[in-house]
Structures are given as C-alpha cells and as structure tokens.
Coordinates of C-alpha atoms in Angstrom, one line a residue:
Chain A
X8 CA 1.3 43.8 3.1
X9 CA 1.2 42.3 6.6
X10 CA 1.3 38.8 6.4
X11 CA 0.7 36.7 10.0
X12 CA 2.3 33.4 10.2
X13 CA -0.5 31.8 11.6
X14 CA -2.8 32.7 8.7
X15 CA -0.6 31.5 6.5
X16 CA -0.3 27.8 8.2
X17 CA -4.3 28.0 8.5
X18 CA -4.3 27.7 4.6
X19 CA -2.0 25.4 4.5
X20 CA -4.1 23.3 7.0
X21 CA -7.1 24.2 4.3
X22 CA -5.7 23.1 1.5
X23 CA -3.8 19.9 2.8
X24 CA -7.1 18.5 4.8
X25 CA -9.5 20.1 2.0
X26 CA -12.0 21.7 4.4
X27 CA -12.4 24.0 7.1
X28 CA -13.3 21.7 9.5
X29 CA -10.1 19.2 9.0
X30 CA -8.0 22.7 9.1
X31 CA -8.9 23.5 12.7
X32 CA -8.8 19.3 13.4
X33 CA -5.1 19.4 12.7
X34 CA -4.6 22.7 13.9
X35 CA -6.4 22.0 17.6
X36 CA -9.1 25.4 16.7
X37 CA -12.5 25.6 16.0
X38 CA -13.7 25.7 12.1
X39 CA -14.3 29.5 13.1
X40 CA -11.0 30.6 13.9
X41 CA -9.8 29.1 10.4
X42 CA -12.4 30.9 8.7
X43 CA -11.4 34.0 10.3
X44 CA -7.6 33.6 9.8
X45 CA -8.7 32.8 6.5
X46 CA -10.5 36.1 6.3
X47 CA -7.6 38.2 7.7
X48 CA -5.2 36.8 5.2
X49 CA -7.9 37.4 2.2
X50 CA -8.1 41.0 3.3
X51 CA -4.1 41.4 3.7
X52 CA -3.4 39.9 0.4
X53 CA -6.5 42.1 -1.1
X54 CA -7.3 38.4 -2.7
X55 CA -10.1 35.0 -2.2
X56 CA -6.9 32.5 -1.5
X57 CA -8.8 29.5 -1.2
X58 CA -12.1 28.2 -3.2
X59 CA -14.6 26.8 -0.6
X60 CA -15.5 23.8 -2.8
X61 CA -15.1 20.0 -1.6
X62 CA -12.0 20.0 -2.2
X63 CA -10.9 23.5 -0.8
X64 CA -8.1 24.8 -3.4
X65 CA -6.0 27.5 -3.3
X66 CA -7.0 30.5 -6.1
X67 CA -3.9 32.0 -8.5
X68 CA -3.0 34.5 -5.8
X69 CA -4.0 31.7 -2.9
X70 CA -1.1 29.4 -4.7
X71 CA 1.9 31.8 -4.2
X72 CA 1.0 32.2 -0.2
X73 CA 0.8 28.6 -0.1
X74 CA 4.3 28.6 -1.4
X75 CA 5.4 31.3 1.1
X76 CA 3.2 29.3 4.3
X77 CA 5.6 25.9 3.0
X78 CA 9.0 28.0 2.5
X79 CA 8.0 29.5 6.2
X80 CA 7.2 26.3 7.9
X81 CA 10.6 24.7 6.5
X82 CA 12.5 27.4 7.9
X83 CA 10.5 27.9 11.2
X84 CA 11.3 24.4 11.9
X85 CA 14.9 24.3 11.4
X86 CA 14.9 27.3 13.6
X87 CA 13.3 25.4 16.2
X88 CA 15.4 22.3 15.7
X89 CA 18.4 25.0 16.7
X90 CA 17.0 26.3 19.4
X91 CA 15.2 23.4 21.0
X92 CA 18.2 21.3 21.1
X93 CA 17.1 17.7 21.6
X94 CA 13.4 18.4 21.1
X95 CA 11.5 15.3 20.0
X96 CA 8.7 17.3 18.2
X97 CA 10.9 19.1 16.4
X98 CA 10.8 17.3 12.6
X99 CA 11.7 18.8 9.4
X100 CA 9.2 17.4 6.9
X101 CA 10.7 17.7 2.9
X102 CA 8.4 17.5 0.7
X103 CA 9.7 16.2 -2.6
X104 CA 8.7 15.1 -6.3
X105 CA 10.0 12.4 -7.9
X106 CA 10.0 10.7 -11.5
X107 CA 8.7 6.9 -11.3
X108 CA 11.3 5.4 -13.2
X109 CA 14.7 7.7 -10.7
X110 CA 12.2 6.0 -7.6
X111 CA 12.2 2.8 -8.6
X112 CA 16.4 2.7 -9.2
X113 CA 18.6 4.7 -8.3
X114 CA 16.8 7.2 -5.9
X115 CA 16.0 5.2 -2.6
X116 CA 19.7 5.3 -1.3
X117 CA 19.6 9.0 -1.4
X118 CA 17.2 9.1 1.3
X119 CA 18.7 6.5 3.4
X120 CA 20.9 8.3 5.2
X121 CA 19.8 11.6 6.2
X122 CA 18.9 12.2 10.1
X123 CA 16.3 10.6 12.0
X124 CA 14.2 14.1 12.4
X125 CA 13.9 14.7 8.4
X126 CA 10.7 13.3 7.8
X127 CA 10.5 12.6 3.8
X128 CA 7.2 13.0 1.8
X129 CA 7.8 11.7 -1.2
X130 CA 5.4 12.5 -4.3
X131 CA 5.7 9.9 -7.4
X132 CA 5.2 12.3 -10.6
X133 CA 5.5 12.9 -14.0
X134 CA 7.4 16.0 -15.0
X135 CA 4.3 18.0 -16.3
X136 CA 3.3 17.5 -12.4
X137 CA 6.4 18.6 -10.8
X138 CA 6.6 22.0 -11.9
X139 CA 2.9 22.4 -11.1
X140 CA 3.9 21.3 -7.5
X141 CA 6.8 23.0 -7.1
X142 CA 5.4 26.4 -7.9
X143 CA 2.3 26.2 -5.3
X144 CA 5.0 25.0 -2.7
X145 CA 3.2 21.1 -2.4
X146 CA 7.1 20.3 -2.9
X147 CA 10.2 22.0 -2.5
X148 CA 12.6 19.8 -4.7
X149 CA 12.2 17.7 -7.6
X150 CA 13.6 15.3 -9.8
X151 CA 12.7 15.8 -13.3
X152 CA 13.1 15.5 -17.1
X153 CA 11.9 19.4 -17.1
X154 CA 15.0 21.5 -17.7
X155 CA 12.8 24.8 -17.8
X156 CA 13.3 26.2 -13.8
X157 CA 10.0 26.8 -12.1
X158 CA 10.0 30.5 -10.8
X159 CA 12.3 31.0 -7.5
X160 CA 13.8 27.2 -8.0
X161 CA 17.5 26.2 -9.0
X162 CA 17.9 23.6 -11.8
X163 CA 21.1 21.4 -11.9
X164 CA 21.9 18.9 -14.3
X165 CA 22.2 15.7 -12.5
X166 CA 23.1 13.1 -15.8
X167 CA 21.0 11.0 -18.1
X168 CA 18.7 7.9 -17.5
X169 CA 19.8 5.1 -20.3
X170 CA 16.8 3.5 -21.9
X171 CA 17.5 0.2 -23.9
X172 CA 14.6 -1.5 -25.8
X173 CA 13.7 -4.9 -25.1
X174 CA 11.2 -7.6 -25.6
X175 CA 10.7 -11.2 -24.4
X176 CA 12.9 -14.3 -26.8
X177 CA 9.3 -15.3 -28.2
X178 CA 8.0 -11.7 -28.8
X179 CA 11.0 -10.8 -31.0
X180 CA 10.2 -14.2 -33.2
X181 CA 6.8 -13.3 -33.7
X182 CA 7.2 -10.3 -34.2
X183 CA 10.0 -8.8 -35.5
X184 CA 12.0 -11.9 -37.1
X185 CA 13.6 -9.8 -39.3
X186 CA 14.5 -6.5 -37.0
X187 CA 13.1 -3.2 -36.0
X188 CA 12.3 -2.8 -39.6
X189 CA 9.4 0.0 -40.2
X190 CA 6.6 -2.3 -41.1
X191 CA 7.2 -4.6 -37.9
X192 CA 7.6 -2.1 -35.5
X193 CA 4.3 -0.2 -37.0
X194 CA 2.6 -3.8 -36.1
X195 CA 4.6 -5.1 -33.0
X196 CA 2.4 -4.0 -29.9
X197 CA 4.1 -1.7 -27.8
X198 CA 4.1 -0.7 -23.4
X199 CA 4.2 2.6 -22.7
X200 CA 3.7 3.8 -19.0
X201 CA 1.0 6.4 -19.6
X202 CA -1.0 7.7 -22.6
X203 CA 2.1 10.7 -22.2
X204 CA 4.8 8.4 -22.5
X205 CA 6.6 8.7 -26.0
X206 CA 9.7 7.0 -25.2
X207 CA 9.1 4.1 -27.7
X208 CA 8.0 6.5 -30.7
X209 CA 10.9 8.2 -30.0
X210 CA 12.9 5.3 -29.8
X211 CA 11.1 3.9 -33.2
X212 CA 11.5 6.9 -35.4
X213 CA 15.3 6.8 -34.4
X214 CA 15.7 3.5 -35.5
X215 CA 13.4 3.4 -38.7
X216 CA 13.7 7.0 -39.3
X217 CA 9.9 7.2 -39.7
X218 CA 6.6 8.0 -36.9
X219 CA 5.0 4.7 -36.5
X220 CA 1.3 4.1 -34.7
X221 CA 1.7 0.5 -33.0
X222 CA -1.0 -0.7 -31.1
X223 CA -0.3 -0.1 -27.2
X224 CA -0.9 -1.0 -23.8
X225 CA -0.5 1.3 -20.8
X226 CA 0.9 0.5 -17.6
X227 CA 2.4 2.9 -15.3
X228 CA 4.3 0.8 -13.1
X229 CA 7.4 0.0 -13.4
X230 CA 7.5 -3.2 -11.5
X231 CA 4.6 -4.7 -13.5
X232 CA 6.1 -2.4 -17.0
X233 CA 9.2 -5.3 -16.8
X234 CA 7.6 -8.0 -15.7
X235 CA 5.4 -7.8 -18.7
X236 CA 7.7 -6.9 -21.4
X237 CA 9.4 -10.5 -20.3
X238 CA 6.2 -12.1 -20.3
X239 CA 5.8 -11.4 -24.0
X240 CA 2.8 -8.5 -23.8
X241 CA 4.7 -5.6 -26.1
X242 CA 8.2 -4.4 -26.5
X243 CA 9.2 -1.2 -24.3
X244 CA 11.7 1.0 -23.3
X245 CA 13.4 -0.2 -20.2
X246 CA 16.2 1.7 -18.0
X247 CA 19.3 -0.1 -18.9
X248 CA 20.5 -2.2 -15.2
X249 CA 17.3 -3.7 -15.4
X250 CA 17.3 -4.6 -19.1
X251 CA 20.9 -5.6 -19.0
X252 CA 20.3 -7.8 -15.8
X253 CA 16.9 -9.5 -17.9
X254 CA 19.1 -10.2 -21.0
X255 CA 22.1 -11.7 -18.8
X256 CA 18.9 -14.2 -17.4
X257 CA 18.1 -14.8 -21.1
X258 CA 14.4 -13.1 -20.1
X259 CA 15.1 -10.4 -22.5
X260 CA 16.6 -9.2 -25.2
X261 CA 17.4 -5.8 -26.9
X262 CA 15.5 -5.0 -30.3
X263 CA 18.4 -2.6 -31.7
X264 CA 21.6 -3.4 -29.8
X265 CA 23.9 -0.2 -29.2
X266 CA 21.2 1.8 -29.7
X267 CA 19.7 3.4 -26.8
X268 CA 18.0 6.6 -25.8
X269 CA 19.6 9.1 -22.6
X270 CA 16.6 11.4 -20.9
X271 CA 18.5 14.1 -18.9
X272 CA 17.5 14.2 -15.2
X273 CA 17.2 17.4 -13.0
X274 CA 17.1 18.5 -9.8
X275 CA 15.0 21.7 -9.0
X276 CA 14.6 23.0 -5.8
X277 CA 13.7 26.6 -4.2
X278 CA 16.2 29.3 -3.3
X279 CA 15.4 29.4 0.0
X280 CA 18.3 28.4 2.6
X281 CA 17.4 25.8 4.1
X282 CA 20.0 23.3 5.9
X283 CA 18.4 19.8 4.5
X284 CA 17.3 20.8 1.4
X285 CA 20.8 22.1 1.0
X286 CA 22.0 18.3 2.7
X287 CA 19.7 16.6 0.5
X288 CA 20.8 18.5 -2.9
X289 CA 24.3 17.7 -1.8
X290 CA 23.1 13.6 -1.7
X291 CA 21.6 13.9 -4.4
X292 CA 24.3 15.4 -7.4
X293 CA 26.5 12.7 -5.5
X294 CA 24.1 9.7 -6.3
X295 CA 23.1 10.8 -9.5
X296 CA 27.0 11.4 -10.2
X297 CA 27.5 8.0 -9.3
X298 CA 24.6 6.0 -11.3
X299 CA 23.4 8.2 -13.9
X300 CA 25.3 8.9 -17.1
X301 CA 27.5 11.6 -17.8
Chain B
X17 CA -34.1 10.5 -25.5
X18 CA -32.2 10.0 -28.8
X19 CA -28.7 9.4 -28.8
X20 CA -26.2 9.1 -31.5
X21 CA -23.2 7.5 -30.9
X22 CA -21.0 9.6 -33.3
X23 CA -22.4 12.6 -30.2
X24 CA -21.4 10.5 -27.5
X25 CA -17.4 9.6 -29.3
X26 CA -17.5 13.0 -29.8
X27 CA -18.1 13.5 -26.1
X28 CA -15.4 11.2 -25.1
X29 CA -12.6 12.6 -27.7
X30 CA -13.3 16.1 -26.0
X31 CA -13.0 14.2 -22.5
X32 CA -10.0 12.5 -23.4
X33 CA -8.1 15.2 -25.6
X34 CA -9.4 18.0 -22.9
X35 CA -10.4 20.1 -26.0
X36 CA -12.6 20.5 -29.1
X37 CA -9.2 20.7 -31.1
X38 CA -7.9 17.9 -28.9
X39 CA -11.1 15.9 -30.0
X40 CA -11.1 17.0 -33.8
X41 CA -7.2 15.3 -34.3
X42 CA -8.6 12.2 -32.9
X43 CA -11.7 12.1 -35.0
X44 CA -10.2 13.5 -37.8
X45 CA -12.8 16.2 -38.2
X46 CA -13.3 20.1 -37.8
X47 CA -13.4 21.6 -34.5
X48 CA -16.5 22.8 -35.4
X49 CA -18.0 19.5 -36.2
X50 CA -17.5 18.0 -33.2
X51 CA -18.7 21.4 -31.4
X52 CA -22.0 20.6 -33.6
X53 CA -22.3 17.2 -32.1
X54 CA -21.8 17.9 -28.6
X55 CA -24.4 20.7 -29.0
X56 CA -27.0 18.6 -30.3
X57 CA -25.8 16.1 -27.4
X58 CA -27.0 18.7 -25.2
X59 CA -30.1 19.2 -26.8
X60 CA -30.9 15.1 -26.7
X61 CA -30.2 14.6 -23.2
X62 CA -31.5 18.4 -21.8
X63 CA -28.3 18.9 -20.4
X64 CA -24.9 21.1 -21.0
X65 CA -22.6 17.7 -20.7
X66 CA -19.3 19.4 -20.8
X67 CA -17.8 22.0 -18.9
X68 CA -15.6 23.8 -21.5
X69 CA -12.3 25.1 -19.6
X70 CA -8.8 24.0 -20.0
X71 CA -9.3 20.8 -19.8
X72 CA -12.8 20.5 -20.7
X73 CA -14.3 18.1 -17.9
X74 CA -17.6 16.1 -17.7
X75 CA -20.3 17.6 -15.7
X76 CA -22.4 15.2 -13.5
X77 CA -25.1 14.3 -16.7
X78 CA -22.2 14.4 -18.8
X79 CA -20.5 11.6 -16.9
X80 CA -23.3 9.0 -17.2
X81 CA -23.4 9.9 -21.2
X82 CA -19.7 9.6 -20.9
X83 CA -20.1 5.8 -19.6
X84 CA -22.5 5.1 -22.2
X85 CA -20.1 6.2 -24.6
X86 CA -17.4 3.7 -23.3
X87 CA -19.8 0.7 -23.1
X88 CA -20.8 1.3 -26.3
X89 CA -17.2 1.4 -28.1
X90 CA -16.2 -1.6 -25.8
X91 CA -19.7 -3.6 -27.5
X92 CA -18.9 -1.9 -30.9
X93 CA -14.9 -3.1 -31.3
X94 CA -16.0 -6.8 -29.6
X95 CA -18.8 -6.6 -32.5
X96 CA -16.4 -5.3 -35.4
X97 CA -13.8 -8.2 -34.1
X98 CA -17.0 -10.7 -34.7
X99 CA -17.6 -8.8 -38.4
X100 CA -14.7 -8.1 -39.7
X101 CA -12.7 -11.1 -39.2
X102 CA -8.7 -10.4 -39.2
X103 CA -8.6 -6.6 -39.4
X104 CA -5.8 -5.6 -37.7
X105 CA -7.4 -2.2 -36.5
X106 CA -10.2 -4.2 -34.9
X107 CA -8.7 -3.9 -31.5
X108 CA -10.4 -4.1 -28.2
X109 CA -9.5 -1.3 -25.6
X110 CA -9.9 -2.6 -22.1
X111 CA -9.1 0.0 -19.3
X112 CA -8.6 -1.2 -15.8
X113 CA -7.6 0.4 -12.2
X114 CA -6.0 -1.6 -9.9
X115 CA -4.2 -0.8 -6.7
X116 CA -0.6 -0.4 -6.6
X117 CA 0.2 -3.5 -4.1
X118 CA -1.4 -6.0 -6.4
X119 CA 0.1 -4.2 -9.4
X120 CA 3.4 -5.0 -7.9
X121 CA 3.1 -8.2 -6.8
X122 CA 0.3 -10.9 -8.3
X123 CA -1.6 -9.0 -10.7
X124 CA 0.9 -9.1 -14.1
X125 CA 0.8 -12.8 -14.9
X126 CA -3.2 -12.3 -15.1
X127 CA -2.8 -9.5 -18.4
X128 CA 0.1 -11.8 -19.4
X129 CA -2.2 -14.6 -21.8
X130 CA -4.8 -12.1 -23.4
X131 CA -5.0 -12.1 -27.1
X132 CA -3.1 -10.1 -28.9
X133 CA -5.6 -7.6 -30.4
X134 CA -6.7 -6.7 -26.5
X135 CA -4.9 -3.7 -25.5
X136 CA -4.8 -3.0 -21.9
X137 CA -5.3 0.9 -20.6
X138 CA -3.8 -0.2 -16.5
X139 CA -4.4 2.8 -14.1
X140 CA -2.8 2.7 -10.8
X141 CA -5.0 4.1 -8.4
X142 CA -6.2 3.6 -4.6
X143 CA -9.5 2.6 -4.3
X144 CA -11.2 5.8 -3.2
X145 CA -10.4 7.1 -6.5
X146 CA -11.5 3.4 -8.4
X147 CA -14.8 4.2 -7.4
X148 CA -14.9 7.3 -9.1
X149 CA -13.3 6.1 -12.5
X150 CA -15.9 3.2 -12.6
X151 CA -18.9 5.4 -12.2
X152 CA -17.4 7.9 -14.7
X153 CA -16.6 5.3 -17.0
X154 CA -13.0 5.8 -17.4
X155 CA -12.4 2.1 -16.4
X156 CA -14.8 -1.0 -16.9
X157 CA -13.3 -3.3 -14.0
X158 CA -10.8 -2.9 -11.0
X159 CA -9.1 -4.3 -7.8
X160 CA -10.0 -2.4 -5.1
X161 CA -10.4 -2.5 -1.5
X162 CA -14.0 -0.9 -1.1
X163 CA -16.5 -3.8 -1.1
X164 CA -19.5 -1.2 -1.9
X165 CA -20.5 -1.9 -5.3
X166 CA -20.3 1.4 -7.9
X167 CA -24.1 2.0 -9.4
X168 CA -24.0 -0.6 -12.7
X169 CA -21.2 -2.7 -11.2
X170 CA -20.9 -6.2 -9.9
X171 CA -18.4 -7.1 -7.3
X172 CA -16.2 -10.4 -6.6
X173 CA -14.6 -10.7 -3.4
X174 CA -11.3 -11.6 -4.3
X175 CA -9.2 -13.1 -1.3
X176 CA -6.6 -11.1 1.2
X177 CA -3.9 -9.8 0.3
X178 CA -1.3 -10.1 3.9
X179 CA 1.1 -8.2 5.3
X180 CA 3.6 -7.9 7.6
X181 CA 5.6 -5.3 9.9
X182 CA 8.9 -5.2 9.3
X183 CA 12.0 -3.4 9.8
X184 CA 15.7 -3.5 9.1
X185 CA 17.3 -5.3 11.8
X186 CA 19.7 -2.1 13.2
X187 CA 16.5 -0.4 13.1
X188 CA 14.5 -3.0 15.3
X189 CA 17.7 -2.9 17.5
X190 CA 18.0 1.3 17.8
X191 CA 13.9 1.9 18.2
X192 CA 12.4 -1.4 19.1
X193 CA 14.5 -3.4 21.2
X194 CA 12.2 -4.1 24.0
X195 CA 10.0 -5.0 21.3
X196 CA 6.8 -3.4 19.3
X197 CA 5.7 -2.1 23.1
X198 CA 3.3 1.2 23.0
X199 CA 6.2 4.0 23.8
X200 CA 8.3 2.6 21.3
X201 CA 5.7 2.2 18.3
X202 CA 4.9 5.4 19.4
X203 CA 8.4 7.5 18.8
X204 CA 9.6 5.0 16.0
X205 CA 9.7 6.3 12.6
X206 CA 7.1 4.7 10.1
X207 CA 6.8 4.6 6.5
X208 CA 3.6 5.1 4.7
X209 CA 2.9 5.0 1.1
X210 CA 0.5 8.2 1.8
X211 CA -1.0 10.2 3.6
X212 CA -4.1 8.4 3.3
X213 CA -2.5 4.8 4.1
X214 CA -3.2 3.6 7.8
X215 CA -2.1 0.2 7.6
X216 CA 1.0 0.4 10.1
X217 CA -1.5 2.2 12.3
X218 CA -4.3 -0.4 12.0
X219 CA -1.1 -2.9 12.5
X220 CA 0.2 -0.6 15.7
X221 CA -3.4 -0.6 17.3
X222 CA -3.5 -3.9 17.3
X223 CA -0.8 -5.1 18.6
X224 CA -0.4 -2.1 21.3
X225 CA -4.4 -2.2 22.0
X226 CA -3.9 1.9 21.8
X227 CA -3.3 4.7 19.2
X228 CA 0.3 6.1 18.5
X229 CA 0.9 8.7 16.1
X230 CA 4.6 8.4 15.4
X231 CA 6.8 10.4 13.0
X232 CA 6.2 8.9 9.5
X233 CA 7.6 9.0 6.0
X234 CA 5.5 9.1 2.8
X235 CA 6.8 6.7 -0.1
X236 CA 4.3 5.6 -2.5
X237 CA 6.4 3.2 -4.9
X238 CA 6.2 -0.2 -3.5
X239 CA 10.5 -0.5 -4.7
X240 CA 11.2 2.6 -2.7
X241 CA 9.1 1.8 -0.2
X242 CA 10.9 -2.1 0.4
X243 CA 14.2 -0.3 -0.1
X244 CA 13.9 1.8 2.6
X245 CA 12.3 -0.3 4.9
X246 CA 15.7 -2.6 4.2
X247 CA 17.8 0.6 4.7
X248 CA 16.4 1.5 8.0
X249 CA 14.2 4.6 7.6
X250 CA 11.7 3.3 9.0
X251 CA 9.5 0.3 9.7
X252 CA 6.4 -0.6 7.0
X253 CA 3.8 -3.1 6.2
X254 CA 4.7 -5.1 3.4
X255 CA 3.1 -7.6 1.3
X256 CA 3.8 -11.0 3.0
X257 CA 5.8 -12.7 -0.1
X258 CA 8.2 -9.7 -0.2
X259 CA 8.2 -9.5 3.7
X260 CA 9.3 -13.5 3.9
X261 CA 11.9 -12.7 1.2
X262 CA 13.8 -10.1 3.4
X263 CA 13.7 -11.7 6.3
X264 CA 15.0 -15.0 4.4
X265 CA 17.7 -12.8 3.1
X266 CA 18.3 -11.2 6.6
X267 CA 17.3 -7.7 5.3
X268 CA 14.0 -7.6 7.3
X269 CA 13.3 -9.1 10.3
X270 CA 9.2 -8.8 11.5
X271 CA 8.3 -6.6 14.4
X272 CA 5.4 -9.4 15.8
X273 CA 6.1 -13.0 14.4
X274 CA 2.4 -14.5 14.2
X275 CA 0.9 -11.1 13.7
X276 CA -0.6 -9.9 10.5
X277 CA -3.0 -7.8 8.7
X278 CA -5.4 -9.5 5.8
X279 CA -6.7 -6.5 3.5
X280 CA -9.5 -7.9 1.3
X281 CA -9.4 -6.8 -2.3
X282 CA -12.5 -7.0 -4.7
X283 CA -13.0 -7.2 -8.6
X284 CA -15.5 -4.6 -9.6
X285 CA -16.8 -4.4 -13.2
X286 CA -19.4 -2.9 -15.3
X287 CA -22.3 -5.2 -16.2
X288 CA -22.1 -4.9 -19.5
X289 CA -21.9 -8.2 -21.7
X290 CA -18.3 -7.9 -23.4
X291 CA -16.6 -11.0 -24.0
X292 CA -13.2 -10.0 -23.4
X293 CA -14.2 -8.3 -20.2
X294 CA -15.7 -12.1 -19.2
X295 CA -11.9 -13.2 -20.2
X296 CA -10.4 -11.2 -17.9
X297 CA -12.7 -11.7 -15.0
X298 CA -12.0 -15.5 -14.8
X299 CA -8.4 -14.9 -15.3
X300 CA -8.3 -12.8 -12.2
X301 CA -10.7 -14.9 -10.1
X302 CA -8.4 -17.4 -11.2
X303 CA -5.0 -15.7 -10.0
X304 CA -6.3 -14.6 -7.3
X305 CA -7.4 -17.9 -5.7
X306 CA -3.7 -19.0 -6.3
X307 CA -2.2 -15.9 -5.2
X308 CA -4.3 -14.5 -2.4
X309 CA -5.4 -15.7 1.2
X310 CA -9.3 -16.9 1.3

C-alpha cells in the first residue's frame, strides 16, 4: 500500500471542513482535485474513507488514515520547524482532550509556558469522548479518568482529583438537619454535570451504604456547577480547592466531613516521537505531580 | 392521525436511552412492549420514526413526534403538580441550552429561586446547535445568539452581552507595543474558544479596517480561556465584567480602550403554555435587563 501525503491531508481537510468544497478552500485547489485525491487514496487503501453526507465523516477504515494524515502532519511540521530555522509559518498545532473539571483547575498553567509556535487546540471532553478522539487522531493526547489505553497511545498515571461534597448553610438545614442519613439524601435534590455523571451516587452509597434516586438537576459547567451549589439549588460533588476555599467564606459546607471521593487522572498520548508532545507530557506529570493527589 | 402518548414516551425512552433495552429499564416494561408501541407509532403517523442503530436516532418525522412527546410530558407533570397536590415524584423537568459565556457569567442567579420540585436539564451549547435542540425538542427554551426564530418558538431579544480585547501586559509589550496596528494583530497569537468563534477577528477587523489571520489557540472553557489570556498565550475577547476585573487587578490590560464588541443574545422557547416555563422566562427577562447592555 502506497500512501501519498497529499491524499492523506485532503481527508483531513474533508473531514475537518465537512465538505469537499471547504477541503480545497483551505487547501487553495479546486473541489475536483480533492475528490480525485480522495479517489486515489480510496483505491490505495482498497476502502470508501469518507461518507459524502453533510457532514463528510470518515468510514472505519477512513478513521485509521485520518490518524496516520494527523501523526504525519505533526511530524512534517516539526521537521520543517528544523529545517526552516526561523520560519514564521512554521506552527506545530497539538491537538488535545481534556476533562472539564482538570481545565477548569489545575490544567491552564501547563500550557502557559510552552513556545510561541505550539499552537494549542484544546477539546473539553468527557472520558467516553477522549478515547473516541484519540483513536481517529482528532487529538493526540488526553487527560482522562479512562485508564484502558486507546490502541498505539501510552497511559501514565498522573494522581487523583479529590471531590468533597458540599451544599449551601440553608440547604443543609432544610434538608438534611440530621446528616447524610439514607432517607434525606434519597430526598435532598442533587447537581450532577451531565445525565453520565455518577459522582454523587457514588458518593451517597459510600456514605449510606445504600443506591439512592434523588431528584437532580444537570449542569455541565463548572463555573455555574459552584455557583449554584452555594446558592442553595442541590448538594454536589465539588473538587476539593474550590470547596475548601467556599467553606473557609462560610458559602459552603461539607455534607460528610473526611469523607471524600479521589477519581484517578491519566494522561494518554500516541507513540509517535514527536518533540512537543514529548515537552508537553513532560509539563504535564510535573503539574499533575504538583496539584493532584498521590 | 391518532396518537397515544404511552407511543410517543415510548419514543422518547428509545431516544434518550439510544435502545429498546435502554427504553424498557426506564419504562419498566419488556423490550418487546416498547418495540410494539413504536411500531404502532409508525403505523399512526405513516412514518418509520426511528432509525434503529447504536444509538437509535430520530429520523426527520420522528423528530417532530419526538417534540410532541416532550410538550406533552412538560403539560402532563405541570397537570399532575395541579392534581396531585404534594407528591414528591410530581416533578417538573425543564431542559434548557444556553451558551457557555452567559453560563459563566450572569445566567446562575436566574435558576437560583425556582421551586424546588423544578429540576433543571442545562445544556451548554453554541447557538448553531440550540437551534437544532429546540426544533428536535430536546430543550424548550434557550439563550442564544441567532435571532431567527426555530418553527413553534418565540423569541426575546435579550440585551448585549460586551466584550473586550485583552491581553497580559508582557504580552501587549512583546507583540503589540506599537499598539493593535494591522502587522501586529496580524502575527500576534489569539485565543479562540473554537474553531467556529470569530469574535477577536470581528474585534481585529474593526479596529485594523482589514482581515488578519493570525496564529490562534482553541480553548473552549471560559476559566482556561481567562487564565491564559492572564498568562500570556495569547490575547482574547472577554466578557466585559471579567475583562474590567483583570485589568483592575493588573492581570489584563485592553488592546483598544473605548473599543468593544456588543453580541446580542436572545431567549427562544417553545410556545407551549407551561407555567413553570412562564417562571422562568420573566426571571431571565428579568436578569438580563440587570445584567446585560440594552
């Protein structure tokens, strides 16, 4: 199998812009020179890579020279960056995936220091998400409660993320005068971030040693998460800096004191040898050394 | 046409559990009962209404029966709240989008004073996908910045939300220090939430009366996104109150004193007469005439 660079970054171009027509946009070619890279790669691979639908996806076989068109770009560009010395054009672009709650602590310094020519494109997923995007190449590195490594991706253990529970002084009097106990916390209304999130089950059934079925409201950010769990609207599980900073303001207080749960973080990210991604690991086990639990 | 509304929950469980099992748990029936109902579904309305793959997705009839399905569960809870007095399971489910700016900044305090058997489904969402939620009935109201109404909707313009270019102060000094003049704005470093947000190039255009297409970051988590702006990856558009905190803290300083850009949201929501959906719509007018520019 003869696989042509060019081909390869013409599905890339497909799938990122969704069409034909944005392919050979970004990549300065008429729709019919995309369509016949396209072609040329179907017939090399002896596979239909991309669905022509609105959007244009990649098929099974499509995803895994996606993968190989991302993994090439990466590398092409470092080479260039080599080579071309001081060339202004010559950006890396890593693509990364990362949990809402790591972005919104202790994730933003990580990317604060690398060089001005890494350009970051940052993805804000969940970890069923991640390994999706990770094995079609969309990202080559993520942060993740998903131990399991995605095909051709490293996993290392980065530390836990401490969850406290909390609620607002005047939910906790309503509601649960008397504790946690079973019956209050199977009638105390609870946040969760998404329909997925069963941090606060889990949470419950370690304290009361029982499922409970609360009622619940969704929100899946964490700004707004906090700033409703002080204003009274449920209890919820909360990473630990920012509950321990809303108790110490008296906005807050914890349901179950010393009790806590730890979700394990990870970092997966291809094999392939690239210079930042190998930088940005290197950031990143120092960071997460640094903040996360051990 | 005919339609039962044990058909059209069944519909919904399938669309929300993405399977006939999924849909039997919830309904706590056999598979083969709700495969029953969906088929006579299909026989009422003369159309196959779900696609069955992994998961099993609406097709285009299905999706109107699908927001038929919602309305009515929205009119039937309000209508069992009226009946049934005190019942604890007599809750209301209201599910909402709105866009991840207002979610961060002005939008909690208006979900903060519902009663407590209303229990809030928040999606975060830009607006091209709002539209799609609204029409498929997945939400009944949300902030959004598209002003054309969704068939079945009525829409409140809201107010502005502002924002402002700014930049860590080393960064202003290293990239802009003749100012936000057209060569610079064109090599500086920007950061965008996604690919899709053009705010710091609608801001760029103005100020520069030209295009620039400079290097840019993608960081859609309005923390990260302020964090980094503060630590110097690049410069951003950020929500005025947020903006006039960091440069009051000398973390920010703004690119064009006196320049702005005003983004006008809009409250969208289904016509249908629920009560609690009322509630919420004056709560937000309400907010937002505090909270937003007019």
């Amino acid at each position: 199998m003869d696989l042509d660079p060019a081909q390869l970054k013409a599905l890339a171009a497909v799938v990122d812009e969704g069409s034909f027509e944005g392919a050979a946009r970004l990549l300065s070619v008429t729709p019919s020179a995309v369509s016949q890279r396209i072609k040329a790669l179907e017939r090399s691979a002896g596979h239909v890579v991309v669905r022509r639908a609105r959007p244009c996806e990649p098929t099974v076989p499509g995803r895994a020279l996606l993968r190989l068109a991302r993994e090439w770009s990466v590398l092409e560009a470092e080479a260039a960056g080599v080579l071309g010395g001081d060339d202004p054009d010559a950006h890396v672009r890593l693509a990364i995936a990362v949990n809402a709650d790591s972005l919104s602590t202790w994730f933003p310094p990580v990317l604060a220091g690398l060089a001005p020519h890494v350009l970051l494109d940052v993805r804000r997923e969940d970890q069923d998400h991640s390994a999706a995007l990770l094995r079609e190449g969309s990202v080559m590195a993520a942060v993740t409660t998903d131990s399991a490594p995605v095909q051709g991706c490293r996993v290392h253990h980065l530390g836990d993320m401490r969850y406290l529970a909390v609620a607002a002084p005047h939910f906790v009097a309503r509601w649960l005068p008397e504790g946690p106990t079973h019956e209050a916390l199977g009638q105390a209304p609870l946040l969760a971030f998404t329909g997925k999130d069963a941090l606060q089950d889990r949470f419950a059934e370690q304290v009361t040693g029982r499922r409970v079925d609360p009622p619940r409201h969704l929100v899946p950010s964490n700004h707004a998460f906090v700033e409703l769990v002080m204003r009274g609207l449920g209890w919820g599980m909360v990473p630990e800096q920012a509950a321990r900073a809303g108790a110490a303001r008296g906005d807050l207080v914890e349901l179950a004191p010393g009790q806590h749960l730890d979700v394990p973080l990870y970092w997966q990210h291809w094999k392939v040898g690239s210079h930042w991604l190998g930088v940005l690991t290197g950031r990143v086990v120092e960071h997460a050394a640094a903040e996360l639990r051990s």
